[in-house]
CSV table of C-alpha atoms and ligand atoms in Angstrom, one decimal:
chain,number,residue,atom,x,y,z
A,1,MET,CA,-26.9,9.9,-8.7
A,2,SER,CA,-23.9,10.4,-10.8
A,3,ARG,CA,-21.9,7.4,-12.0
A,4,LEU,CA,-18.5,6.6,-10.4
A,5,VAL,CA,-15.5,6.1,-12.7
A,6,VAL,CA,-12.4,4.9,-11.0
A,7,VAL,CA,-9.0,5.1,-12.7
A,8,SER,CA,-6.0,3.3,-11.4
A,9,ASN,CA,-3.0,1.7,-13.0
A,10,ARG,CA,-3.6,-1.7,-11.5
A,11,VAL,CA,-7.1,-3.1,-11.9
A,12,ALA,CA,-8.1,-6.1,-9.7
A,13,PRO,CA,-8.1,-9.3,-11.7
A,14,ILE,CA,-11.5,-10.0,-13.2
A,15,GLN,CA,-11.2,-13.7,-12.4
A,16,GLU,CA,-12.7,-14.5,-9.0
A,17,GLY,CA,-10.3,-15.9,-6.4
A,18,LYS,CA,-7.1,-14.8,-8.3
A,19,GLN,CA,-4.6,-13.0,-6.2
A,20,SER,CA,-4.8,-9.2,-6.6
A,21,SER,CA,-1.8,-7.1,-6.2
A,22,GLY,CA,-1.4,-4.7,-3.3
A,23,GLY,CA,-3.8,-2.8,-1.0
A,24,LEU,CA,-5.1,-0.4,-3.7
A,25,ALA,CA,-6.7,-3.1,-5.8
A,26,VAL,CA,-8.3,-4.8,-2.8
A,27,ALA,CA,-9.7,-1.5,-1.4
A,28,VAL,CA,-11.0,-0.2,-4.8
A,29,HIS,CA,-12.5,-3.5,-5.6
A,30,ASP,CA,-14.3,-3.7,-2.3
A,31,ALA,CA,-15.6,-0.1,-2.6
A,32,LEU,CA,-16.7,-0.5,-6.2
A,33,SER,CA,-18.5,-3.8,-5.7
A,34,GLU,CA,-20.7,-2.0,-3.2
A,35,ILE,CA,-21.8,1.0,-5.2
A,36,GLY,CA,-20.9,-0.1,-8.7
A,37,GLY,CA,-19.3,1.9,-11.5
A,38,VAL,CA,-16.6,1.7,-14.1
A,39,TRP,CA,-13.0,0.8,-13.4
A,40,PHE,CA,-10.5,1.9,-16.0
A,41,GLY,CA,-6.8,1.0,-16.1
A,42,TRP,CA,-4.0,-1.2,-17.3
A,43,SER,CA,-4.8,-4.8,-18.2
A,44,GLY,CA,-1.5,-6.0,-16.8
A,45,GLU,CA,-0.5,-7.0,-20.4
A,46,THR,CA,2.1,-5.6,-22.7
A,47,TYR,CA,2.5,-5.7,-26.5
A,48,ALA,CA,5.6,-5.4,-28.7
A,49,SER,CA,4.2,-3.5,-31.7
A,50,GLY,CA,1.0,-2.3,-33.3
A,51,SER,CA,-1.8,-0.6,-31.4
A,52,SER,CA,-4.0,-1.5,-28.5
A,53,LYS,CA,-7.7,-1.6,-27.8
A,54,VAL,CA,-9.7,-1.0,-24.6
A,55,LYS,CA,-11.4,-4.2,-23.5
A,56,THR,CA,-14.6,-3.9,-21.5
A,57,GLU,CA,-16.2,-6.6,-19.4
A,58,THR,CA,-19.0,-6.3,-16.8
A,59,LYS,CA,-19.0,-8.4,-13.7
A,60,GLY,CA,-21.7,-7.8,-11.1
A,61,LYS,CA,-21.8,-4.0,-10.5
A,62,ILE,CA,-18.4,-3.3,-12.0
A,63,THR,CA,-17.6,-2.6,-15.6
A,64,TYR,CA,-13.9,-3.2,-16.2
A,65,ALA,CA,-12.3,-1.2,-19.0
A,66,THR,CA,-8.7,-2.2,-19.4
A,67,MET,CA,-5.9,-1.7,-22.0
A,68,PRO,CA,-2.5,-3.1,-22.4
A,69,LEU,CA,0.7,-1.1,-22.5
A,70,ALA,CA,3.2,-1.0,-25.3
A,71,ARG,CA,6.4,-2.6,-24.2
A,72,ARG,CA,8.4,0.7,-24.4
A,73,ASP,CA,5.6,2.4,-22.3
A,74,TYR,CA,5.8,-0.4,-19.7
A,75,ASP,CA,9.6,0.2,-19.5
A,76,ALA,CA,9.5,4.0,-19.3
A,77,PHE,CA,6.2,4.6,-17.5
A,78,TYR,CA,5.7,1.6,-15.1
A,79,LYS,CA,9.2,0.2,-14.5
A,80,GLY,CA,10.8,3.6,-15.0
A,81,TYR,CA,9.2,6.8,-13.8
A,82,ALA,CA,6.5,5.2,-11.6
A,83,ASN,CA,8.6,2.6,-9.8
A,84,ALA,CA,12.2,3.7,-10.2
A,85,THR,CA,11.7,7.4,-9.8
A,86,LEU,CA,8.5,8.3,-8.0
A,87,TRP,CA,8.2,5.3,-5.7
A,88,PRO,CA,11.6,5.8,-4.0
A,89,LEU,CA,11.2,9.6,-4.1
A,90,PHE,CA,7.8,9.5,-2.4
A,91,HIS,CA,9.1,6.9,0.1
A,92,TYR,CA,11.9,9.3,1.2
A,93,ARG,CA,14.6,7.1,-0.5
A,94,MET,CA,16.5,9.6,-2.6
A,95,GLU,CA,19.6,7.4,-2.9
A,96,LEU,CA,17.4,4.9,-4.9
A,97,VAL,CA,15.9,7.3,-7.3
A,98,ASP,CA,16.7,6.5,-10.9
A,99,TYR,CA,15.9,9.5,-13.1
A,100,HIS,CA,15.9,9.7,-16.9
A,101,ARG,CA,14.3,12.1,-19.3
A,102,ARG,CA,12.9,9.2,-21.3
A,103,TYR,CA,11.1,8.0,-18.2
A,104,VAL,CA,9.3,11.3,-17.8
A,105,VAL,CA,8.4,11.4,-21.5
A,106,GLY,CA,6.9,7.9,-21.2
A,107,TYR,CA,5.0,8.8,-18.0
A,108,ARG,CA,3.4,11.8,-19.7
A,109,ARG,CA,2.7,9.8,-22.9
A,110,VAL,CA,0.9,7.0,-21.0
A,111,ASN,CA,-1.1,9.5,-18.9
A,112,GLU,CA,-2.2,11.3,-22.1
A,113,GLU,CA,-3.1,8.0,-23.7
A,114,PHE,CA,-5.1,6.8,-20.7
A,115,ALA,CA,-7.0,10.2,-20.7
A,116,GLY,CA,-7.6,9.9,-24.5
A,117,ARG,CA,-9.0,6.4,-24.2
A,118,LEU,CA,-11.1,7.2,-21.2
A,119,ALA,CA,-12.5,10.5,-22.6
A,120,PRO,CA,-15.1,8.9,-25.0
A,121,MET,CA,-16.4,6.8,-22.2
A,122,LEU,CA,-17.1,9.7,-19.9
A,123,GLN,CA,-20.6,11.2,-19.3
A,124,PRO,CA,-20.8,14.8,-18.3
A,125,ASP,CA,-22.0,14.2,-14.7
A,126,ASP,CA,-19.6,11.2,-14.0
A,127,LEU,CA,-17.6,11.5,-10.8
A,128,VAL,CA,-14.1,10.6,-11.7
A,129,TRP,CA,-11.7,9.2,-9.1
A,130,VAL,CA,-8.1,8.8,-10.0
A,131,HIS,CA,-5.7,6.7,-7.9
A,132,ASP,CA,-2.1,6.8,-7.1
A,133,TYR,CA,1.3,8.1,-8.2
A,134,HIS,CA,1.2,6.4,-11.7
A,135,LEU,CA,-1.6,8.8,-12.8
A,136,ILE,CA,-0.8,12.2,-11.3
A,137,PRO,CA,-1.2,14.1,-14.6
A,138,LEU,CA,-4.3,12.3,-15.8
A,139,GLY,CA,-6.8,14.9,-14.3
A,140,ARG,CA,-5.0,17.8,-16.0
A,141,ASP,CA,-4.9,15.8,-19.3
A,142,LEU,CA,-8.7,15.3,-19.1
A,143,ARG,CA,-9.2,19.0,-18.3
A,144,MET,CA,-7.1,19.9,-21.4
A,145,MET,CA,-9.4,17.7,-23.4
A,146,GLY,CA,-12.3,19.9,-22.2
A,147,HIS,CA,-13.8,17.7,-19.4
A,148,ARG,CA,-15.4,19.7,-16.7
A,149,ASN,CA,-16.4,16.7,-14.5
A,150,ARG,CA,-15.7,16.6,-10.8
A,151,ILE,CA,-12.3,14.8,-10.7
A,152,GLY,CA,-10.7,13.7,-7.5
A,153,PHE,CA,-7.3,12.2,-6.8
A,154,PHE,CA,-6.2,9.9,-4.0
A,155,LEU,CA,-2.5,9.2,-3.2
A,156,HIS,CA,-2.1,5.8,-1.6
A,157,ILE,CA,1.6,6.3,-0.8
A,158,PRO,CA,3.3,8.9,1.3
A,159,PHE,CA,3.9,12.5,0.1
A,160,PRO,CA,7.4,13.7,1.0
A,161,PRO,CA,8.3,17.0,2.5
A,162,PRO,CA,9.3,19.8,0.0
A,163,ASP,CA,13.0,19.5,0.7
A,164,LEU,CA,12.9,15.9,-0.6
A,165,LEU,CA,10.4,16.5,-3.4
A,166,THR,CA,12.4,19.3,-4.9
A,167,THR,CA,15.4,16.9,-5.5
A,168,CYS,CA,13.3,15.7,-8.4
A,169,SER,CA,13.5,18.1,-11.4
A,170,ASP,CA,9.8,17.6,-12.2
A,171,HIS,CA,8.5,18.6,-8.8
A,172,ALA,CA,6.6,21.7,-10.1
A,173,PHE,CA,5.0,19.6,-12.9
A,174,LEU,CA,3.9,17.0,-10.5
A,175,VAL,CA,2.4,19.4,-8.0
A,176,GLN,CA,0.9,21.6,-10.6
A,177,SER,CA,-0.8,18.5,-12.1
A,178,MET,CA,-2.2,17.6,-8.7
A,179,CYS,CA,-3.7,21.1,-8.4
A,180,ALA,CA,-5.9,20.4,-11.5
A,181,TYR,CA,-8.0,18.0,-9.3
A,182,ASP,CA,-11.0,19.2,-7.4
A,183,LEU,CA,-9.9,17.3,-4.4
A,184,ILE,CA,-6.6,15.6,-3.4
A,185,GLY,CA,-6.8,12.9,-0.8
A,186,PHE,CA,-3.9,11.7,1.3
A,187,GLN,CA,-3.6,8.9,3.8
A,188,THR,CA,-2.5,11.0,6.8
A,189,GLU,CA,-2.4,14.5,8.1
A,190,ASN,CA,1.4,14.4,7.9
A,191,ASP,CA,1.1,13.9,4.1
A,192,VAL,CA,-1.4,16.8,3.8
A,193,GLU,CA,1.0,19.0,5.8
A,194,ASN,CA,3.9,18.1,3.5
A,195,PHE,CA,1.8,18.9,0.4
A,196,LEU,CA,0.5,22.2,1.8
A,197,SER,CA,3.9,23.1,2.9
A,198,TYR,CA,5.1,22.8,-0.7
A,199,ILE,CA,2.1,24.9,-1.8
A,200,ARG,CA,3.2,27.7,0.6
A,201,LYS,CA,6.9,27.5,0.4
A,202,VAL,CA,7.7,26.4,-3.2
A,203,ALA,CA,4.6,27.1,-5.2
A,204,GLY,CA,4.0,30.5,-3.5
A,205,GLY,CA,0.3,29.7,-3.1
A,206,THR,CA,-2.1,30.5,-0.3
A,207,VAL,CA,-3.6,28.0,2.1
A,208,GLY,CA,-7.0,28.6,3.8
A,209,ARG,CA,-9.1,26.6,6.2
A,210,GLY,CA,-10.0,22.9,5.8
A,211,GLY,CA,-7.2,22.2,3.4
A,212,ARG,CA,-8.4,24.7,0.8
A,213,PHE,CA,-5.7,26.3,-1.2
A,214,GLU,CA,-4.9,28.3,-4.3
A,215,ALA,CA,-1.8,27.8,-6.5
A,216,TYR,CA,-0.8,27.9,-10.1
A,217,GLY,CA,-4.1,29.6,-10.9
A,218,GLU,CA,-6.1,26.7,-9.5
A,219,LYS,CA,-8.3,26.4,-6.4
A,220,SER,CA,-8.5,23.0,-4.8
A,221,ARG,CA,-8.5,21.2,-1.5
A,222,ALA,CA,-6.2,18.7,0.2
A,223,CYS,CA,-7.4,16.5,3.0
A,224,ALA,CA,-6.6,13.2,4.8
A,225,PHE,CA,-8.8,10.2,4.2
A,226,PRO,CA,-7.2,7.2,5.9
A,227,ILE,CA,-8.0,4.1,4.0
A,228,GLY,CA,-9.6,1.3,6.0
A,229,ILE,CA,-10.9,-2.3,5.8
A,230,TYR,CA,-14.1,-4.0,6.7
A,231,PRO,CA,-12.9,-5.4,10.1
A,232,ASP,CA,-16.0,-7.4,11.0
A,233,ARG,CA,-16.2,-9.2,7.6
A,234,LEU,CA,-12.5,-10.0,8.0
A,235,ALA,CA,-13.0,-11.2,11.6
A,236,GLU,CA,-15.8,-13.5,10.4
A,237,GLN,CA,-13.5,-14.9,7.7
A,238,ALA,CA,-10.7,-15.4,10.1
A,239,ALA,CA,-12.9,-17.2,12.6
A,240,ALA,CA,-14.0,-19.5,9.8
A,241,SER,CA,-10.4,-19.9,8.5
A,242,ALA,CA,-9.3,-21.1,12.0
A,243,ASP,CA,-10.7,-24.5,11.0
A,244,ALA,CA,-9.4,-24.5,7.4
A,245,ARG,CA,-7.0,-27.2,6.4
A,246,GLN,CA,-4.0,-24.9,5.9
A,247,THR,CA,-4.4,-23.1,9.2
A,248,LYS,CA,-4.5,-26.4,11.0
A,249,ARG,CA,-1.4,-27.6,9.1
A,250,LEU,CA,0.4,-24.3,10.1
A,251,LEU,CA,-0.7,-24.8,13.7
A,252,ARG,CA,0.5,-28.4,13.8
A,253,SER,CA,3.9,-27.4,12.2
A,254,LEU,CA,4.4,-24.9,15.0
A,255,THR,CA,4.3,-27.6,17.7
A,256,GLY,CA,3.3,-25.1,20.4
A,257,LYS,CA,5.8,-22.3,19.4
A,258,ASP,CA,4.7,-18.7,19.3
A,259,LEU,CA,4.3,-17.4,15.7
A,260,ILE,CA,5.4,-14.0,14.6
A,261,VAL,CA,4.0,-13.2,11.1
A,262,GLY,CA,4.9,-10.6,8.5
A,263,VAL,CA,3.2,-10.3,5.1
A,264,ASP,CA,4.5,-7.7,2.6
A,265,ARG,CA,5.2,-7.3,-1.1
A,266,LEU,CA,8.9,-7.8,-1.5
A,267,ASP,CA,9.7,-4.1,-1.5
A,268,TYR,CA,12.6,-2.2,0.1
A,269,SER,CA,10.2,0.3,1.6
A,270,LYS,CA,8.8,-2.5,3.8
A,271,GLY,CA,12.0,-2.6,5.9
A,272,LEU,CA,12.4,-6.4,5.6
A,273,ASP,CA,16.2,-6.3,5.9
A,274,ARG,CA,16.1,-4.4,9.1
A,275,ARG,CA,13.2,-6.6,10.3
A,276,PHE,CA,15.3,-9.7,9.8
A,277,ASP,CA,18.2,-8.0,11.7
A,278,ALA,CA,15.8,-7.2,14.6
A,279,TYR,CA,14.7,-10.8,14.8
A,280,GLU,CA,18.3,-11.9,14.8
A,281,THR,CA,18.9,-9.5,17.7
A,282,LEU,CA,15.9,-10.9,19.5
A,283,LEU,CA,17.3,-14.4,19.3
A,284,GLU,CA,20.7,-13.2,20.3
A,285,THR,CA,19.6,-11.2,23.3
A,286,ALA,CA,16.8,-13.5,24.5
A,287,PRO,CA,18.3,-17.0,24.3
A,288,SER,CA,15.3,-18.4,26.2
A,289,LEU,CA,13.2,-17.7,23.2
A,290,ARG,CA,15.3,-19.9,20.9
A,291,GLY,CA,13.3,-23.0,20.0
A,292,HIS,CA,10.1,-21.3,21.3
A,293,VAL,CA,9.3,-18.8,18.6
A,294,THR,CA,9.0,-18.9,14.8
A,295,PHE,CA,9.0,-16.0,12.5
A,296,MET,CA,7.2,-16.5,9.2
A,297,GLN,CA,7.7,-13.8,6.6
A,298,ILE,CA,5.6,-14.0,3.5
A,299,ALA,CA,7.0,-11.8,0.8
A,300,PRO,CA,5.7,-12.3,-2.7
A,301,PRO,CA,8.1,-10.9,-5.3
A,302,SER,CA,7.1,-7.6,-6.8
A,303,ARG,CA,8.4,-5.4,-9.7
A,304,SER,CA,11.2,-7.9,-10.0
A,305,ASP,CA,12.4,-6.3,-13.3
A,306,VAL,CA,13.4,-3.1,-11.4
A,307,GLN,CA,17.0,-3.3,-10.3
A,308,SER,CA,16.5,-2.1,-6.7
A,309,TYR,CA,13.9,-4.9,-6.2
A,310,ARG,CA,16.3,-7.5,-7.5
A,311,GLU,CA,18.9,-6.2,-5.0
A,312,ILE,CA,16.7,-6.3,-1.9
A,313,ARG,CA,15.7,-9.9,-2.8
A,314,GLU,CA,19.3,-11.0,-2.8
A,315,VAL,CA,20.0,-9.2,0.5
A,316,LEU,CA,17.0,-11.0,2.1
A,317,GLU,CA,18.0,-14.4,0.8
A,318,GLY,CA,21.4,-13.9,2.4
A,319,LYS,CA,20.0,-12.7,5.7
A,320,ALA,CA,17.4,-15.5,5.9
A,321,GLY,CA,20.1,-18.1,5.2
A,322,HIS,CA,22.4,-16.5,7.8
A,323,ILE,CA,19.8,-16.4,10.6
A,324,ASN,CA,18.8,-20.0,10.0
A,325,GLY,CA,22.4,-21.2,9.7
A,326,ARG,CA,23.2,-19.4,12.9
A,327,PHE,CA,20.3,-20.5,15.1
A,328,ALA,CA,18.5,-23.5,13.6
A,329,GLU,CA,18.3,-26.8,15.5
A,330,PHE,CA,17.5,-30.2,14.1
A,331,ASP,CA,13.9,-29.7,15.2
A,332,TRP,CA,13.5,-25.9,14.9
A,333,VAL,CA,13.8,-23.5,12.0
A,334,PRO,CA,13.7,-19.9,13.4
A,335,LEU,CA,12.7,-18.1,10.2
A,336,ARG,CA,10.4,-19.3,7.5
A,337,TYR,CA,10.9,-17.0,4.5
A,338,LEU,CA,8.3,-17.5,1.7
A,339,ASN,CA,8.5,-15.8,-1.7
A,340,LYS,CA,5.0,-16.6,-2.7
A,341,SER,CA,1.5,-15.1,-2.3
A,342,PHE,CA,-1.5,-16.5,-0.6
A,343,GLN,CA,-5.2,-15.9,-1.0
A,344,ARG,CA,-6.8,-13.5,1.4
A,345,GLU,CA,-8.8,-16.3,3.1
A,346,GLN,CA,-5.7,-18.2,3.9
A,347,LEU,CA,-3.9,-15.2,5.3
A,348,THR,CA,-6.8,-14.5,7.7
A,349,GLY,CA,-6.2,-17.9,9.2
A,350,PHE,CA,-2.4,-17.3,9.5
A,351,PHE,CA,-3.0,-13.9,11.1
A,352,ARG,CA,-5.3,-15.4,13.7
A,353,THR,CA,-2.8,-18.1,14.5
A,354,ALA,CA,0.1,-15.6,15.0
A,355,ARG,CA,0.9,-14.2,18.5
A,356,VAL,CA,2.5,-11.2,16.9
A,357,GLY,CA,1.9,-9.3,13.7
A,358,PHE,CA,5.2,-7.8,12.6
A,359,VAL,CA,4.8,-4.7,10.4
A,360,THR,CA,7.9,-2.5,10.2
A,361,PRO,CA,8.0,-0.5,7.0
A,362,LEU,CA,10.6,2.3,6.8
A,363,ARG,CA,7.9,4.4,5.2
A,364,ASP,CA,4.4,3.4,4.2
A,365,GLY,CA,1.3,5.3,3.0
A,366,MET,CA,-1.0,3.3,5.2
A,367,ASN,CA,-0.3,-0.5,5.4
A,368,LEU,CA,-3.5,-2.4,5.4
A,369,VAL,CA,-1.8,-5.6,6.5
A,370,ALA,CA,-1.5,-4.0,10.0
A,371,LYS,CA,-5.2,-3.4,10.0
A,372,GLU,CA,-6.0,-6.8,8.7
A,373,TYR,CA,-3.9,-8.5,11.3
A,374,VAL,CA,-5.8,-6.7,14.1
A,375,ALA,CA,-9.2,-7.6,12.6
A,376,CYS,CA,-8.3,-11.2,12.3
A,377,GLN,CA,-7.6,-11.7,16.0
A,378,ASP,CA,-9.6,-13.9,18.4
A,379,PRO,CA,-11.2,-11.3,20.8
A,380,GLU,CA,-10.7,-13.7,23.7
A,381,ASP,CA,-7.0,-14.3,23.0
A,382,PRO,CA,-5.8,-11.6,20.6
A,383,GLY,CA,-2.2,-11.3,19.4
A,384,VAL,CA,-0.1,-8.1,19.5
A,385,LEU,CA,0.7,-5.8,16.6
A,386,VAL,CA,4.3,-4.5,16.5
A,387,LEU,CA,4.1,-1.5,14.1
A,388,SER,CA,6.5,0.9,12.6
A,389,GLN,CA,6.0,4.5,13.6
A,390,PHE,CA,6.5,5.4,9.9
A,391,ALA,CA,3.5,3.5,8.7
A,392,GLY,CA,0.4,5.6,8.0
A,393,ALA,CA,-1.6,3.1,10.2
A,394,ALA,CA,0.4,4.2,13.2
A,395,ALA,CA,-1.5,7.5,13.3
A,396,GLU,CA,-4.7,5.5,14.1
A,397,LEU,CA,-3.6,2.2,15.8
A,398,ASP,CA,-2.9,3.5,19.2
A,399,GLY,CA,-3.0,-0.1,20.7
A,400,ALA,CA,0.0,-1.3,18.7
A,401,VAL,CA,3.5,-1.6,20.2
A,402,THR,CA,5.1,1.2,18.1
A,403,VAL,CA,8.7,0.8,17.1
A,404,ASN,CA,11.3,2.7,15.2
A,405,PRO,CA,12.3,0.3,12.4
A,406,TYR,CA,15.7,2.0,12.0
A,407,ASP,CA,16.7,0.9,15.6
A,408,THR,CA,16.9,-2.9,15.5
A,409,GLU,CA,17.5,-3.2,19.3
A,410,TYR,CA,14.4,-1.2,20.0
A,411,VAL,CA,12.4,-3.4,17.6
A,412,ALA,CA,13.7,-6.5,19.2
A,413,GLU,CA,12.6,-5.1,22.6
A,414,GLY,CA,9.2,-4.4,21.1
A,415,LEU,CA,9.0,-8.0,19.9
A,416,GLN,CA,9.9,-9.3,23.4
A,417,ARG,CA,7.3,-7.0,25.0
A,418,ALA,CA,4.7,-8.3,22.6
A,419,LEU,CA,5.6,-11.9,23.2
A,420,SER,CA,5.3,-11.5,27.0
A,421,MET,CA,2.3,-9.3,27.2
A,422,THR,CA,-0.5,-10.3,29.7
A,423,ILE,CA,-3.8,-11.3,28.3
A,424,GLU,CA,-5.5,-8.3,29.9
A,425,GLU,CA,-3.2,-5.9,28.2
A,426,ARG,CA,-3.6,-7.7,24.9
A,427,ARG,CA,-7.4,-7.6,25.1
A,428,SER,CA,-7.5,-3.9,26.0
A,429,ARG,CA,-5.0,-2.9,23.2
A,430,TRP,CA,-6.9,-5.0,20.7
A,431,ALA,CA,-10.3,-3.6,21.7
A,432,SER,CA,-9.1,0.0,21.3
A,433,MET,CA,-7.7,-0.7,17.8
A,434,MET,CA,-10.7,-2.6,16.7
A,435,SER,CA,-13.0,0.3,17.6
A,436,VAL,CA,-10.9,2.6,15.5
A,437,LEU,CA,-11.0,0.1,12.6
A,438,ARG,CA,-14.8,0.0,12.8
A,439,THR,CA,-15.1,3.8,12.8
A,440,ASN,CA,-12.6,4.4,10.0
A,441,ASP,CA,-13.7,1.5,7.8
A,442,LEU,CA,-13.4,1.2,4.1
A,443,GLY,CA,-17.0,2.4,3.6
A,444,ALA,CA,-16.2,5.6,5.6
A,445,TRP,CA,-13.1,6.2,3.4
A,446,ARG,CA,-15.0,5.9,0.2
A,447,ARG,CA,-18.1,7.9,1.5
A,448,ASN,CA,-16.0,10.7,3.0
A,449,PHE,CA,-13.9,11.1,-0.1
A,450,LEU,CA,-16.8,11.1,-2.5
A,451,ARG,CA,-18.9,13.4,-0.3
A,452,ALA,CA,-16.1,15.9,-0.1
A,453,LEU,CA,-15.6,15.7,-3.9
A,454,ARG,CA,-19.3,16.2,-4.6
A,455,SER,CA,-19.6,19.1,-2.3
A,456,ARG,CA,-16.5,21.0,-3.6
B,1,F6P,O1,-0.6,0.6,-2.9
B,1,F6P,C1,0.5,1.1,-3.5
B,1,F6P,C2,0.7,0.4,-4.8
B,1,F6P,O2,1.8,1.0,-5.5
B,1,F6P,C3,-0.5,0.4,-5.8
B,1,F6P,O3,-0.6,1.6,-6.6
B,1,F6P,C4,-0.1,-0.8,-6.6
B,1,F6P,O4,-1.1,-1.3,-7.4
B,1,F6P,C5,0.4,-1.8,-5.5
B,1,F6P,O5,1.0,-1.0,-4.6
B,1,F6P,C6,1.2,-3.0,-6.0
B,1,F6P,O6,2.2,-2.6,-6.9
B,1,F6P,P1,2.2,-3.0,-8.4
B,1,F6P,O7,0.9,-2.5,-9.1
B,1,F6P,O8,3.4,-2.3,-9.0
B,1,F6P,O9,2.3,-4.5,-8.5
């Protein structure tokens, strides 16, 4: 069997138990620890001058190969093109796109450097799997260096419709680069349609059956592979965490109040400002809930050196203060807003304690928190997931209370519905979602993608 080489910008921390950043790192780590392979990417470090070296370290079945970024590359590639240009663009937030030529130049430079550093490590029959928007041109760069390996790409975030994508001057370069891969994976059918619609309408390509297409002189295939979790493992962990010290402390602190929980990186795409507004509307329109419900939003700071992230943080601090100032009582704080991260084991206990999982991104590739919340529930007394219709997970989780995050009154009604749902309805919604999670688990995501890549 050929070796698997995974390439992603963020590589899960090598130290056991350390917090990893975002769903991608968690998912890739879980997949690789099962089948083994090489994981190549950024070490998370930067250097001011001089040159860098690739550091390799093997832990269990995974060989980590990581390299630092020069400070100017971190600025132009990571902070700049990846997170100030592509991230808002791919999340349909044109007004937040910050575009500079030097960002594009840095983006191409880092991709070429990654390809150049990876190249000597590659064996001819390695299966290469590149992840996410930071590394779109990497496959093409490897091809230009003569590598004929099977190379697949998976986009963890949404892919916008052509009318939005073409607002970026580099749209053709981006899509042409994607076409150099043997297989392009997206989270949902909607993303696949957006991509193929670009191929037809803008690239002038042709689209056949099963996502096969031809464009820019390349033949490739685009398909949806919704990323999953291991629900039963998580359920076991959550059941064990129910007795953990922190879960008990949380429970005691609630003094019988219903808990609504949200866990998101502090990112404007997560819709936290509107989520806070919706909670305020709930307290306003349902006075009987005051003193009987607590909303805990965990939002570890993320990309805090990007301007739009600093701005959303300020907005949220203002809103949290406002809600608590307006409704708090001497014995009740309506909103607990925490800018810190927790270990996965602790979160499973918090999820199990919460009556409602509140997940309302304005746009999200998948959102694994939604899936994790469901898996962590007590089957006898499960909580309810209130989920944005614009999260990729909404295409699978039919038992959620689906809401439009732009309509705060509608979201507040969704919360009310979730809080007053009968146990029978909660159980039946949970069972239907859990069965989807089991079918589309993380193993299926990895197997389906790699099978399709091998058989191209
Ligand atoms: O899942 C989307 C994603 O952008 C990953 O690519 C990334 O690693 C994660 O979110 C967290 O973001 P960052 O690596 O910028 O901290």
